[in-house]
Every structure is written in structure tokens, then in C-alpha cells.
Coordinates of C-alpha atoms (C1' of nucleotides) in Angstrom, one line a residue:
Chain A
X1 CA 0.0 0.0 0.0
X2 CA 1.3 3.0 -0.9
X3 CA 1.9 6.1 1.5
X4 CA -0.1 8.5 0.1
X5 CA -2.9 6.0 -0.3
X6 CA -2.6 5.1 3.8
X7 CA -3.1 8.6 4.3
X8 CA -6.1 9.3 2.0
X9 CA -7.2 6.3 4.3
X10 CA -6.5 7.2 7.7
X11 CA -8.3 10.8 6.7
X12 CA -11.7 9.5 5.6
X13 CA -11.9 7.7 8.5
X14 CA -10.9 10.6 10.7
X15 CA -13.5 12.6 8.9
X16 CA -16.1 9.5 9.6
X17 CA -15.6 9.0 12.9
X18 CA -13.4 11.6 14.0
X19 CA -11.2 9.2 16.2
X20 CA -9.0 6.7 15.3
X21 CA -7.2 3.7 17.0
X22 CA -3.8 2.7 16.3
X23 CA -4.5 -0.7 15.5
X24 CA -7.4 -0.4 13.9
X25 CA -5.2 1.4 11.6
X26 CA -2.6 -1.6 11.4
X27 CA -5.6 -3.6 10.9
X28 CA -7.1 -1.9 8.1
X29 CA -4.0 -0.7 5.9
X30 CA -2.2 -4.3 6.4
X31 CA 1.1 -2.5 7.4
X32 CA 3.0 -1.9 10.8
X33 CA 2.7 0.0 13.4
X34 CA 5.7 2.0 12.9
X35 CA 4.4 2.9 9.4
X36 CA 1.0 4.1 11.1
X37 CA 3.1 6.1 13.6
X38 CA 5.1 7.7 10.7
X39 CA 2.0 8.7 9.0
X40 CA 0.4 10.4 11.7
X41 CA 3.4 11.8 13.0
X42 CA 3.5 13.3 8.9
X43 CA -0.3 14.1 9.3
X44 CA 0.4 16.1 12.6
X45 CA 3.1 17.8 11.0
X46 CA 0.9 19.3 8.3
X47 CA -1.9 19.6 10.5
X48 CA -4.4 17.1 9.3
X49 CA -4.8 15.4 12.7
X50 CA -4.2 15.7 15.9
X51 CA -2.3 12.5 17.6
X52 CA -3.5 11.3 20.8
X53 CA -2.3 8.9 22.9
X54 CA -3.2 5.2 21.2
X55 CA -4.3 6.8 17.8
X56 CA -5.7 10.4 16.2
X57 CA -8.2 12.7 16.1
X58 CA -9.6 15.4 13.6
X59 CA -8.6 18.7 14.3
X60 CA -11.6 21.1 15.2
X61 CA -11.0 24.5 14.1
X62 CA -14.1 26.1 15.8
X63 CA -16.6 23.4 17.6
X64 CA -14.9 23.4 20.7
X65 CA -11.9 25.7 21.3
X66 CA -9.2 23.4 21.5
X67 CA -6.6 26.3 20.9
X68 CA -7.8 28.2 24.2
X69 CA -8.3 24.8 26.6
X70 CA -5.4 22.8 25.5
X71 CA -3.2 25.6 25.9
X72 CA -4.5 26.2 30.0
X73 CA -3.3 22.5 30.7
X74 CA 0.7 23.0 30.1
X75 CA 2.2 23.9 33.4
X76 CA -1.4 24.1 35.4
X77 CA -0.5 23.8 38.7
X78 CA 2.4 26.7 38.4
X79 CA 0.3 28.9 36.8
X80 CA -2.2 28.3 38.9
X81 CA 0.4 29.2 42.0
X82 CA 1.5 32.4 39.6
X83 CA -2.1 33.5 40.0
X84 CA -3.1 32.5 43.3
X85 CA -0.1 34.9 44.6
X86 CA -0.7 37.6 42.2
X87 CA -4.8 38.0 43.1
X88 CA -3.5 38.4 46.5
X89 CA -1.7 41.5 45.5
X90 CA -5.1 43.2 44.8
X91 CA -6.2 45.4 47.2
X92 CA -9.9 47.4 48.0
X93 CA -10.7 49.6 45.9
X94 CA -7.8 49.2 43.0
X95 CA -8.8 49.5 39.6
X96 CA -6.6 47.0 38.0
X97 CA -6.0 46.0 34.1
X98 CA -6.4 42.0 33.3
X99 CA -4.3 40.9 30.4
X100 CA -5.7 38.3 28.1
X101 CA -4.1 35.0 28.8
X102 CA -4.5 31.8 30.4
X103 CA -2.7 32.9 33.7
X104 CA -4.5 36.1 34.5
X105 CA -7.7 34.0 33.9
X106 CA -6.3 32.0 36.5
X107 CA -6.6 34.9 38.7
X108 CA -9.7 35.5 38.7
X109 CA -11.2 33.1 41.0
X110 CA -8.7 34.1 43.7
X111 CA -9.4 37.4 44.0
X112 CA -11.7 38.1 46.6
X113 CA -11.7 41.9 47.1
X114 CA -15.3 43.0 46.5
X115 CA -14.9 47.1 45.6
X116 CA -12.7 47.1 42.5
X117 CA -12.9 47.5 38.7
X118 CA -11.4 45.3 36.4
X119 CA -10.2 46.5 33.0
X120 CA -9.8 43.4 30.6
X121 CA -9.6 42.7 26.8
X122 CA -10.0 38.9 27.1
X123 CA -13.8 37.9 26.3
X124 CA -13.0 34.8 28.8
X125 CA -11.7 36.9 31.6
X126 CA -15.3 38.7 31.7
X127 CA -17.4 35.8 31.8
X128 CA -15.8 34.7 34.9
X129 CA -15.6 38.2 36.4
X130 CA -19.2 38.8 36.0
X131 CA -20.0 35.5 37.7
X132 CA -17.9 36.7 40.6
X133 CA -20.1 40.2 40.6
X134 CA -17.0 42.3 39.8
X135 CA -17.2 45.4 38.3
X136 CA -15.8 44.3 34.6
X137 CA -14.7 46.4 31.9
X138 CA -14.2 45.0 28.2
X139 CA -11.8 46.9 25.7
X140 CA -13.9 47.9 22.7
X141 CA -12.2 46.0 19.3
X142 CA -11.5 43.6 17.2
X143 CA -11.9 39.8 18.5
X144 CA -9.0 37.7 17.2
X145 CA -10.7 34.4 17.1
X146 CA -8.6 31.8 18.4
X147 CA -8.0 33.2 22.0
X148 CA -11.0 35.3 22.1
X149 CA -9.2 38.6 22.9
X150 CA -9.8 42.0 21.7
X151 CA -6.9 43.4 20.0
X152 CA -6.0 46.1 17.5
X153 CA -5.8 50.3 17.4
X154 CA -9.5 50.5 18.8
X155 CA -8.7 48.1 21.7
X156 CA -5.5 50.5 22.1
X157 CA -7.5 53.7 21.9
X158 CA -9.8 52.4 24.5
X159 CA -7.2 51.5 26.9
X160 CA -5.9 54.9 26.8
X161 CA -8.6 56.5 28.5
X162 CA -7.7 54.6 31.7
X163 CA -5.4 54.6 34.2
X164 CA -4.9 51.7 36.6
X165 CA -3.3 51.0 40.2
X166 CA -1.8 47.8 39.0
X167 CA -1.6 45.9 36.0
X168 CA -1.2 41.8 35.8
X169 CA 0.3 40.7 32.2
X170 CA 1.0 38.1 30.7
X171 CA 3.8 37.2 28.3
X172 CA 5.7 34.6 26.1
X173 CA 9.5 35.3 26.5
X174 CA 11.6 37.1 29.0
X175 CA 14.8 37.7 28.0
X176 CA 17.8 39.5 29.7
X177 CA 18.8 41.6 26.8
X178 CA 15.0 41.6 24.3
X179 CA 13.2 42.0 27.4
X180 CA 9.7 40.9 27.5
X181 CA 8.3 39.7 24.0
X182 CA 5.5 38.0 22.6
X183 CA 4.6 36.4 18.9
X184 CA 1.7 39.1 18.1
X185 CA 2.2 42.8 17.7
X186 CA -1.2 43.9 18.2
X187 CA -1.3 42.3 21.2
X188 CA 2.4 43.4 22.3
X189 CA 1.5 47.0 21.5
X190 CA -1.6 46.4 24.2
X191 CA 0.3 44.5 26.6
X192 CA 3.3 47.5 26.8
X193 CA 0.7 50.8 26.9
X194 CA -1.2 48.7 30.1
X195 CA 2.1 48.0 31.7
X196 CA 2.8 52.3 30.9
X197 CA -0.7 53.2 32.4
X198 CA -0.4 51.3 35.5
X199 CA 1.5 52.2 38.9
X200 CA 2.7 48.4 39.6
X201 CA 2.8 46.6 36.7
X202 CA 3.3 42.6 37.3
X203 CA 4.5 40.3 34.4
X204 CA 2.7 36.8 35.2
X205 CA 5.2 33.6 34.0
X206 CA 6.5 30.4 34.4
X207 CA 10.0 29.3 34.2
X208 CA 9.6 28.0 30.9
X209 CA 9.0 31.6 29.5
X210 CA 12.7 32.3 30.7
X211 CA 15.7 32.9 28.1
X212 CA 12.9 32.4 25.4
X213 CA 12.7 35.3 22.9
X214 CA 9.4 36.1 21.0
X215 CA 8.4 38.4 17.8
X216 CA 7.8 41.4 19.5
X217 CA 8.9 43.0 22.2
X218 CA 6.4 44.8 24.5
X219 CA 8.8 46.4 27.4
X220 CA 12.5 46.4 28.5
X221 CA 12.7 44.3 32.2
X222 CA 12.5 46.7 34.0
X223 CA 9.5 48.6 33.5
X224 CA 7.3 45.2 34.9
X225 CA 7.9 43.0 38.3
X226 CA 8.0 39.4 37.3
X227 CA 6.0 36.6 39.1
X228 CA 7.0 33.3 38.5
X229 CA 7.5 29.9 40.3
X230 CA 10.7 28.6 40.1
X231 CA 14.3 30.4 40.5
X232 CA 15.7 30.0 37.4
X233 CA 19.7 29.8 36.1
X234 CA 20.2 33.3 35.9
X235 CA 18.3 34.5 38.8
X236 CA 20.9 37.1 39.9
X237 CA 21.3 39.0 36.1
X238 CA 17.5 38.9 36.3
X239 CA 17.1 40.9 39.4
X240 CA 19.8 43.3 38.5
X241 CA 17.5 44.2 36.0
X242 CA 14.0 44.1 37.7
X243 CA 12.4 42.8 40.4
X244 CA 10.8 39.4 40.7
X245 CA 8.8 37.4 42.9
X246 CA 9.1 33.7 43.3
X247 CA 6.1 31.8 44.4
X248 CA 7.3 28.6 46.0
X249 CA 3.6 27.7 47.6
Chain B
X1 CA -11.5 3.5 24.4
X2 CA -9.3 6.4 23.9
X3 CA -9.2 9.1 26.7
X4 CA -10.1 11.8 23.7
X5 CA -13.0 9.2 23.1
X6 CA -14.0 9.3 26.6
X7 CA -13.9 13.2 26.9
X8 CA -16.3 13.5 24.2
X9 CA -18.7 11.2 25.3
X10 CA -18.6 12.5 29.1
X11 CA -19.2 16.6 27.5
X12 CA -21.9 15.3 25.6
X13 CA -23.9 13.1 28.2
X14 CA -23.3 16.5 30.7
X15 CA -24.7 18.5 27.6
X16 CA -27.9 16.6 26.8
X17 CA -28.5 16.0 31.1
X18 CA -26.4 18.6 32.5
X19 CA -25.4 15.9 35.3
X20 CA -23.9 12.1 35.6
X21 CA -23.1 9.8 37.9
X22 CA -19.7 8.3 38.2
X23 CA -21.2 4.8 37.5
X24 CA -23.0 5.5 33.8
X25 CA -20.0 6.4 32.6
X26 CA -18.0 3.6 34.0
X27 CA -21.0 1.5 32.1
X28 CA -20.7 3.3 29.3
X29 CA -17.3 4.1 28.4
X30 CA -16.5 0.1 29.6
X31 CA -13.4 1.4 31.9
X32 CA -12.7 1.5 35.0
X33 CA -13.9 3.6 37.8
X34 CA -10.5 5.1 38.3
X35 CA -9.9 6.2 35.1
X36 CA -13.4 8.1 34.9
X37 CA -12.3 9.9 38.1
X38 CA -8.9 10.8 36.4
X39 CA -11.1 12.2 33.5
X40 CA -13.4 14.4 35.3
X41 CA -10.7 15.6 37.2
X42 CA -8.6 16.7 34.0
X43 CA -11.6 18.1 32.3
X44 CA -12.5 20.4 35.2
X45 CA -9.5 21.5 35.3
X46 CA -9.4 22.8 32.4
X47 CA -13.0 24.5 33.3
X48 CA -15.0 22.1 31.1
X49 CA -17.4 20.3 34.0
X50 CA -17.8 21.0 37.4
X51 CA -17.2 18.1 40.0
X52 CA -20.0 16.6 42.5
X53 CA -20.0 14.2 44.6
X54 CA -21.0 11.2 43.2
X55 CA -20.4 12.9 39.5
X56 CA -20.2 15.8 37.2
X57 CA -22.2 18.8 36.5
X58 CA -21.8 20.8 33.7
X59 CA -20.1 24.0 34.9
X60 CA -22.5 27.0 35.1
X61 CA -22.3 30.0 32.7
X62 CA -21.6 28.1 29.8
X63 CA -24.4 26.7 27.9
X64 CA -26.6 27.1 31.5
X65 CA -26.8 30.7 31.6
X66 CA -29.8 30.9 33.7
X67 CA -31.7 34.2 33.0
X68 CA -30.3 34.4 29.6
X69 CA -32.0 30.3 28.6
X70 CA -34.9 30.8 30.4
X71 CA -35.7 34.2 28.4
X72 CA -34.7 32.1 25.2
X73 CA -37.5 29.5 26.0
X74 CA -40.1 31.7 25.6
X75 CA -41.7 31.9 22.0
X76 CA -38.9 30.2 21.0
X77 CA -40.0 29.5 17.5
X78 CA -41.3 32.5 16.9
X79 CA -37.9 34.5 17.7
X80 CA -36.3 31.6 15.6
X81 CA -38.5 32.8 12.7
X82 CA -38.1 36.3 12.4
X83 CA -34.1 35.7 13.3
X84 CA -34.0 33.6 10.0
X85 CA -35.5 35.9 8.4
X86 CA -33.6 39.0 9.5
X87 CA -30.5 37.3 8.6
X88 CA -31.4 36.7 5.5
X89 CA -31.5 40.5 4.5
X90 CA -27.3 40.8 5.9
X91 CA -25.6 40.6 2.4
X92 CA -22.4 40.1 1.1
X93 CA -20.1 42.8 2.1
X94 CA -22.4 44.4 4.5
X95 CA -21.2 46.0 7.8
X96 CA -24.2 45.4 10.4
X97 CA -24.6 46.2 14.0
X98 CA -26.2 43.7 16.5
X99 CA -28.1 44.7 19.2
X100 CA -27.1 42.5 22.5
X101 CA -29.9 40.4 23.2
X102 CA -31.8 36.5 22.2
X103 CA -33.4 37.4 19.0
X104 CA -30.3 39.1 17.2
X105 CA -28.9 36.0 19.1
X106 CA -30.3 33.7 16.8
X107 CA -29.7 35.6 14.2
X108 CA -26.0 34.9 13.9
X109 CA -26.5 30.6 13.3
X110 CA -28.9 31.5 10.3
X111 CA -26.0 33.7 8.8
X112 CA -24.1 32.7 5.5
X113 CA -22.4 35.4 4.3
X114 CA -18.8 35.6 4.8
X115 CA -17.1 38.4 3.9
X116 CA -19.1 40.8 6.7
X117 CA -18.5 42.7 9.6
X118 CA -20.5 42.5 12.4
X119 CA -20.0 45.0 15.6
X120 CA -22.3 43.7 18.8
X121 CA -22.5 44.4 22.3
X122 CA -23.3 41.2 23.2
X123 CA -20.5 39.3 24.7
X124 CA -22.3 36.5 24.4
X125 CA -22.8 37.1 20.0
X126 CA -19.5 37.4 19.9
X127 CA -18.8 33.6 21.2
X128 CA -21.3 32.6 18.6
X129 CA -19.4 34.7 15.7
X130 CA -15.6 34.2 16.4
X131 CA -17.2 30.1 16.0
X132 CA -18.4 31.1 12.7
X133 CA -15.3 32.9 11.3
X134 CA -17.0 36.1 11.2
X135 CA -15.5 39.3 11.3
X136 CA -16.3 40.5 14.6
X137 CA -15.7 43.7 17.0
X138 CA -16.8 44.5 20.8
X139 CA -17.9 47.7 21.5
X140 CA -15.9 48.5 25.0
X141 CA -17.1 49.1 28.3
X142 CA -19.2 48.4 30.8
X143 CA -20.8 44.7 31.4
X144 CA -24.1 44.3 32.8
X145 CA -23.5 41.4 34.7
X146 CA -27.1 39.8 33.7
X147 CA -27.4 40.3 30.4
X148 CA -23.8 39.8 29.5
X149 CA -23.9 43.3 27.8
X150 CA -21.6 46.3 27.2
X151 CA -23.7 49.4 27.9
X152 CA -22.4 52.9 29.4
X153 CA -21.0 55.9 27.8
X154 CA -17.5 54.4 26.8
X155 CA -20.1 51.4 24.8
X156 CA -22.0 55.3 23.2
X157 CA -18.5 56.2 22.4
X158 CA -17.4 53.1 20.9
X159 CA -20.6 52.7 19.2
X160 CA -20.2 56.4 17.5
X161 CA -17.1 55.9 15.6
X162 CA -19.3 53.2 13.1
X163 CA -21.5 53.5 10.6
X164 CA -23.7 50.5 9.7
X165 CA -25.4 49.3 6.3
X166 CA -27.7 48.0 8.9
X167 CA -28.5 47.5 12.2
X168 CA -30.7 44.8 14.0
X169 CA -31.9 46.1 17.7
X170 CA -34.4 44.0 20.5
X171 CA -36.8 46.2 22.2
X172 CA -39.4 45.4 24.9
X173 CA -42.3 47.3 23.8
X174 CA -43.7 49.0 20.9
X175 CA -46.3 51.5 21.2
X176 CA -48.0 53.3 18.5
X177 CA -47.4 56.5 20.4
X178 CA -44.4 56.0 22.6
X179 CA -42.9 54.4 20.0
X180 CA -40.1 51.6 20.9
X181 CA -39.1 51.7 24.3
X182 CA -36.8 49.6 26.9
X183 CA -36.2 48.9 30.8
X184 CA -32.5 50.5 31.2
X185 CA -31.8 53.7 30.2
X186 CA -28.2 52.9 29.3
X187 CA -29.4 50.2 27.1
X188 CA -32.0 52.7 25.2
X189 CA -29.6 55.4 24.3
X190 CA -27.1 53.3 22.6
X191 CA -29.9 51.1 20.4
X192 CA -31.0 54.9 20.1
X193 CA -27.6 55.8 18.6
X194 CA -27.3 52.5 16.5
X195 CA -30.2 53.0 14.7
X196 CA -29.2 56.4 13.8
X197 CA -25.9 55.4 12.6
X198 CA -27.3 52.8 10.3
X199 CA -28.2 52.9 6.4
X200 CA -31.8 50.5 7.6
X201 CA -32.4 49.4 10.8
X202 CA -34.6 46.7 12.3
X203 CA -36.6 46.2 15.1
X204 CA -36.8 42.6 16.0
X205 CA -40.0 41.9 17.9
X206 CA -41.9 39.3 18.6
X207 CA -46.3 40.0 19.0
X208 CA -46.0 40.1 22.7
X209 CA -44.4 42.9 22.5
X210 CA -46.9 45.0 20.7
X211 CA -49.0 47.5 22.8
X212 CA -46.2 47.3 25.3
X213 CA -44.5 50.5 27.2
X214 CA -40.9 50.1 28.8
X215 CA -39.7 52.7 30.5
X216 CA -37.2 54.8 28.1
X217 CA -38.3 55.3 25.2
X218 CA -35.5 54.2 22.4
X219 CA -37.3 56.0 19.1
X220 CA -40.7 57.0 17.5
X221 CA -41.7 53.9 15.0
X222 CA -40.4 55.3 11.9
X223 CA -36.8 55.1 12.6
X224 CA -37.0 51.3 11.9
X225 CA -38.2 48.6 10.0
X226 CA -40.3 46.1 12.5
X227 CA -40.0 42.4 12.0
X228 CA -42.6 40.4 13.5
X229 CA -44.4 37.2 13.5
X230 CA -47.8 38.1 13.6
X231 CA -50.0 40.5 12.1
X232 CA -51.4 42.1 15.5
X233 CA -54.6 43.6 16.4
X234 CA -54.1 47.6 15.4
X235 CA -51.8 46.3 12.1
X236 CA -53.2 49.0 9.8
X237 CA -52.5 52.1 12.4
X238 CA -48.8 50.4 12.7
X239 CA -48.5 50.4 9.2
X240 CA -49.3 54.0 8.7
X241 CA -46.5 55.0 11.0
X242 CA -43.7 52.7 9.7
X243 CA -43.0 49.7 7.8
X244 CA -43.7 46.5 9.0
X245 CA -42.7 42.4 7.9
X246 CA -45.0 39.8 9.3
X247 CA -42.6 36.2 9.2
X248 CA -45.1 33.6 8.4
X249 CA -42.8 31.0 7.7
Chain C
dT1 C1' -28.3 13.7 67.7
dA2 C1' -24.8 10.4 67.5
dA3 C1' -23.0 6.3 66.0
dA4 C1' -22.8 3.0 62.3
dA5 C1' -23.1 1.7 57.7
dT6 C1' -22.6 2.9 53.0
dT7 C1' -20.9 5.3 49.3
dT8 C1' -17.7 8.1 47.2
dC9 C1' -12.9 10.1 47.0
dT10 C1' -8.0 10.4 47.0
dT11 C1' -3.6 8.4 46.8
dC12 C1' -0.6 5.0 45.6
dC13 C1' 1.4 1.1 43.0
dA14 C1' 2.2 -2.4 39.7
dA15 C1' 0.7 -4.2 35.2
dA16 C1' -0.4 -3.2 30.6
dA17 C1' -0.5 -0.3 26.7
dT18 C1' 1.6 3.0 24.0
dC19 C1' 5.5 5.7 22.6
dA20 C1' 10.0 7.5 20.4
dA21 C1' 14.3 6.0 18.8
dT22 C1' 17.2 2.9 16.4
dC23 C1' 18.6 -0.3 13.0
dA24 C1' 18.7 -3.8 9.6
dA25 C1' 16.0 -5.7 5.9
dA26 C1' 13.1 -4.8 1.8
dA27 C1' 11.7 -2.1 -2.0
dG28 C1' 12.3 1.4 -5.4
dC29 C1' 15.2 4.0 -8.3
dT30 C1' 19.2 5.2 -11.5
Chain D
dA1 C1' 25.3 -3.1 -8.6
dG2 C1' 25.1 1.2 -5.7
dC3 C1' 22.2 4.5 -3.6
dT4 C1' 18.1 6.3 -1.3
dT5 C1' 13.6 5.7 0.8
dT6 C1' 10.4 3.0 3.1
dT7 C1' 9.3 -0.6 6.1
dG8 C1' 8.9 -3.7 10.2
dA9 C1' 10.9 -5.3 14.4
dT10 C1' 13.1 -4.4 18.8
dT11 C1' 14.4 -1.8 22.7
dG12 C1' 13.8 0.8 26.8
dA13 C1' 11.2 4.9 28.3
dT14 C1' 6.8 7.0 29.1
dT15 C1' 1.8 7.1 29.7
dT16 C1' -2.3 5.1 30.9
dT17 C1' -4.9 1.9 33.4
dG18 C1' -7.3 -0.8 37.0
dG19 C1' -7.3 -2.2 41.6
dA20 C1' -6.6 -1.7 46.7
dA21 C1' -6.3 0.8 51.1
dG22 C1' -7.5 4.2 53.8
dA23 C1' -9.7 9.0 54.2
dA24 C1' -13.7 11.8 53.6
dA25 C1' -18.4 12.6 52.8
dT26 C1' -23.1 11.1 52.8
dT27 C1' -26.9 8.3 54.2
dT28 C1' -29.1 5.2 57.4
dT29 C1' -30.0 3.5 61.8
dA30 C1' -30.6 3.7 66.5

DNA sequence: TAAAATTTCTTCCAAAATCAATCAAAAGCT
DNA sequence: AGCTTTTGATTGATTTTGGAAGAAATTTTA
């Protein structure tokens, strides 16, 4: 059987029943299982499937927001210590700016100040916020679709008009030298003004965000206190440059 | 059975019944007790279900969304009616405004035309939009925490910087002299300001709402084009004022 | 109301299944 | 034949699974 054939194969099925077995797989293309493996390793690569553990699955675009959930599972329970600590940082009164992001969402259910305003431009962040009865603001914009954030120069205009005690943002590198960075510049250029219109601004991370070095850079190390879980290697260049908090418990 | 399998079947037993017990799904899925525990607890922590003892539940403010369902229930098919039908007059290219509430709600499954833009203040349309790959923008600001929507002078704001080919607004009560009018003042003045800053607008309205009198009054009648399901008592002195469509089918 | 009985929960472990990496044989090509 | 690509088998590592023991929660009984 031919490779191209297998894979015309393993699709239809995928598009039938949108989850396949491994053997069933052996079992239907006569072949081995490493030639099954190297196909869907192939068809992940071009994203035609998804591989799960003992077979594949379709990839759903829209039906159920895989992009959003699957990211929230990497590194749960440190994020989850990231955002326990941070919420505690909130005080009465505050009027505070939520960045979009699976770690500020975390947040959310820790804080438990009542008299505050949140200002937010993740969609996500003000479901839960209204279920908690905070005062919510959402940044007027564009909705990028696969995180279900509002980005973009109205999002940025609207954000302008506030100014908050403390800011919790979240980012994908931190890098001695480039700073803080992320993959998207609409959402850098967001991230760096709420970091400039707050009094404390807080850079939520893991240590796996350390040494990594993104697109874009939203704000030199300094302008941000970092919150993360773990000391990493080059602990003492970092705080040279900033402050940061390590959340052990 | 695959854990993906398992997922699936759990989020779509919680969906039809909203609950389970530990033991159908032990049944079902033909596994082991222990390994349904370890699913529920991965799939509420990534916020999909909600633990209980003895089960799952699905988690609230999803699909639940108590005031907002139980408003849907009512004349149900009607509302579904006169959505179609609205969404049938969005065309290609069009840049439309929808009004935050259940009928413009169901408007946005019955829409196929892609290339649009579509500016809501209904946190929950957006949800439904981003899932259907349509252009879609937030108007910032306040969130009414019952509703789920934006309302407030930065939402007027927002709002006043579009212009709309056309507009779709809700309204509680039309009156043939106090014209169409709403509970919350903050709602009124910005269907007010949508309706003006569109090419057509539409008032989506089911009969029960005829006759009615909310407290702020949003416009006289012949701003906007009614769509309704049934051709109510005082029709002709309606018509005379403004246009009307009856949706019979 | 308190104690007892039952059910459900968490934690842990060892067995089973699945995985990635490697390598030699087989097949295809020039 | 000489070369590259694909295949199937093997290995040890990783992940998933089911069961058992004791803790916690709930229901029943007294």
C-alpha cells in the first residue's frame, strides 16, 4: 500500500468518525505500526490530525476551542500558584487592568476583594468576572478568534482613557537583553501601553518563558515586576535588571 | 476507548443532562472507575465540567446561563422565525450592527455570508461569531453582569465611531405612540444611537411585545423597520406610521 | 443527635499499553 | 550493482490503566 494511499485512508476515517485507534489502523491498511506512527506523525506535522495517545483525532477548528483549553493544561498547577499569589496583590478599591491570557484567567477566581474595577480585553476573563459580581470592563475592538481577545488600534485607543493601580500581564519570553516579547504585535502594543498606564505593573510567568525570545517585544525588564514559580539559572542577572517574585507555595 | 473518546462522550452526556453519575459512565465508556475519576478531574481543570460528589455537573455559565436560557424558552419558535429571516437580509459585504440580546442572538446561526463585519455588544454574539469565522468587533465598556452586555457611555463612544449598512436592535415594547421603548436607560440610548448610525435598521419583535410601554423610550416607530411574527390587532394604524414584515414562515 | 453503615474520594502502585528512537532488511530508483 | 527511501521489528522509556487501602463525605440506623 502506498503512503499517500494510507493517508487518503487514515483521513476519511478521521473525517467519519473523528477518532481513530492505532491498531485499527494496522488492521485496516495491512502494514505496521511504525508505518501508522510515521504517518500520523507526517499528518500532525501538516496539521491534518491531531495525535492522541493510542491513535488520532480530527482537528476542530471552531466546535470546541481546543486552541484556548489545551493551551490552560501545560504547566497548570504553576500557573495556577502564579495566579493564586498575584490576586492576592489586589487590594480594595484598586482598579486594576487584566491581560488576556491563560494565567490572568487564573486569577480570577482568587481574588476576593469586592470594591474594584477590572479592566480586561480577554472575552474569557469577563465571563468569569461577572459571575464573581465584579465590576468588569471589556476593551472595545477587534476579536482575534482563536484566543477570544480583543486586539488592535480600537482596543489601544480604549485602553488609553484609563489609568490603573496595578496591571497583571501576561507574556511569552523574558529575555535579559530583548526584554519581554510575545509572537503578536497587536497584542504586544496592548500589553506594553497597560504596563505604561499602571503604577505596579506585574509580568505573570513560568519558568519556561525564561531565556525564550518572542516576535515582538512589549517592554524592557524593567518597567514590569516578574512573578513566576521557580528560580531559574540566571536569577541574579535577572534581578539586576527588575524585580521578581518567586512563588514557591 | 481512547481518553479523547472518553472526553467527548462525558461533554456530551453533561450536555444533553447537565449531570452524571460516576457509574454510567464507567458503564458506558466500559473502563474503570478510576480512570473516569482521572477524566473528570482533567476536564475540570481545564474548566470544562464541574465536580459533584458522586459525578459531574456541567459548569455553570456556559451553555446554562440561567436568565439568559430561560428568556430564550419563551416563543422560541417565533424569535427563531423572524431571526432567519432577518439574517437573510445581511448581504455580502455588509457591515451590520447587532443589538445585544436572544433574537439578534439567533440571528447569527442562520447567517451565510462571509465576507461581513459585524460590531455587537453582546459578549455572548461574539462567542457565537468568532465560532463562525466572522469578522467580529466589541464595543468596550461596561458589562451588565445579567445580560452579559456592554452598555455605558464608553459602549456610546465606541458605538459612534461606526457607521452600519444596517442595524438589528431588540426592544421590549412597541407603542403606537411612545414608539419603541426599553427597561435601562443605558441600554436605550445606545440602540438609540445604533439606529441612527445605520443605512436601515430593524426592530426585531416578537407580537407580545406590541401594545407594550418600557420605561425609556429608544425611538418614534419610523426610525426602523419592524420584523414580527404576527399580524397584531391595530396592524393598519402600525403600518401607517412605519413599515412592518409579518414572518409567516 | 450520635453512631454505624454505606458510598464516594483520593492516593498510591504495579501491570499493561503505547510511545519515540534505532537499525537492519526490503523495496524502489538510477 | 550502488544508492536512497520505506518498512517492520526491537528496545527501553513514558503514559495510561485498574485495583486496593485508607480517608472523607453522605446516608441510614438507632
Amino acid at each position: 500500500m502506498l503512503t499517500e494511499e494510507r493517508h487518503q485512508i487514515i483521513l476519511k476515517i478521521l473525517r467519519n468518525k473523528g477518532i481513530v485507534k492505532i491498531n485499527e489502523l494496522v488492521k485496516l491498511t495491512n502494514t505496521s505500526e511504525s508505518t501508522i506512527r510515521r504517518d500520523l506523525t507526517y499528518l500532525e506535522r501538516i496539521h491534518e490530525v491531531k495525535r492522541i495517545h493510542g491513535g488520532a483525532a480530527l482537528i476542530k477548528g471552531r466546535l470546541n476551542e481546543p486552541s484556548y483549553k489545551e493551551k490552560q493544561v501545560q504547566n497548570i498547577d504553576e500557573k495556577s500558584k502564579i495566579a493564586k499569589y498575584a490576586s492576592n496583590l489586589v487590594e480594595d478599591g484598586d482598579c486594576i487592568y487584566l491581560d488576556a491570557g491563560t494565567t490572568t484567567f487564573e486569577m480570577i477566581k482568587y481574588i476576593d476583594k469586592e470594591n474594584i474595577v477590572v479592566v480586561t480585553n480577554g472575552l474569557k476573563h469577563i465571563d468569569a468576572l461577572v459571575e464573581k459580581d465584579i465590576n468588569a470592563y471589556i476593551l472595545g475592538g477587534k476579536v482575534k478568534g482563536r484566543t477570544k481577545a480583543v486586539i488592535g488600534t480600537d482596543a489601544l485607543k480604549n485602553l488609553e482613557k484609563f489609568r490603573f493601580d496595578k496591571s497583571f500581564i501576561g507574556t511569552n519570553g523574558i529575555h535579559l537583553e530583548y526584554g519581554f516579547t510575545t509572537p503578536d504585535s497587536e497584542e504586544a502594543i496592548l500589553k506594553e501601553n497597560a504596563i505604561k498606564l499602571s503604577r505596579e505593573a506585574y509580568v505573570l510567568a513560568d519558568e519556561s518563558k525564561f531565556g525564550e525570545v518572542a516576535f515582538v517585544k512589549i517592554s524592557d525588564l524593567n518597567r514590569a515586576v516578574i512573578i513566576t514559580n521557580s528560580k531559574i539559572e540566571d536569577y541574579e542577572s535577572y534581578l539586576q535588571r527588575t524585580r521578581i517574585k518567586v512563588v514557591t507555595e
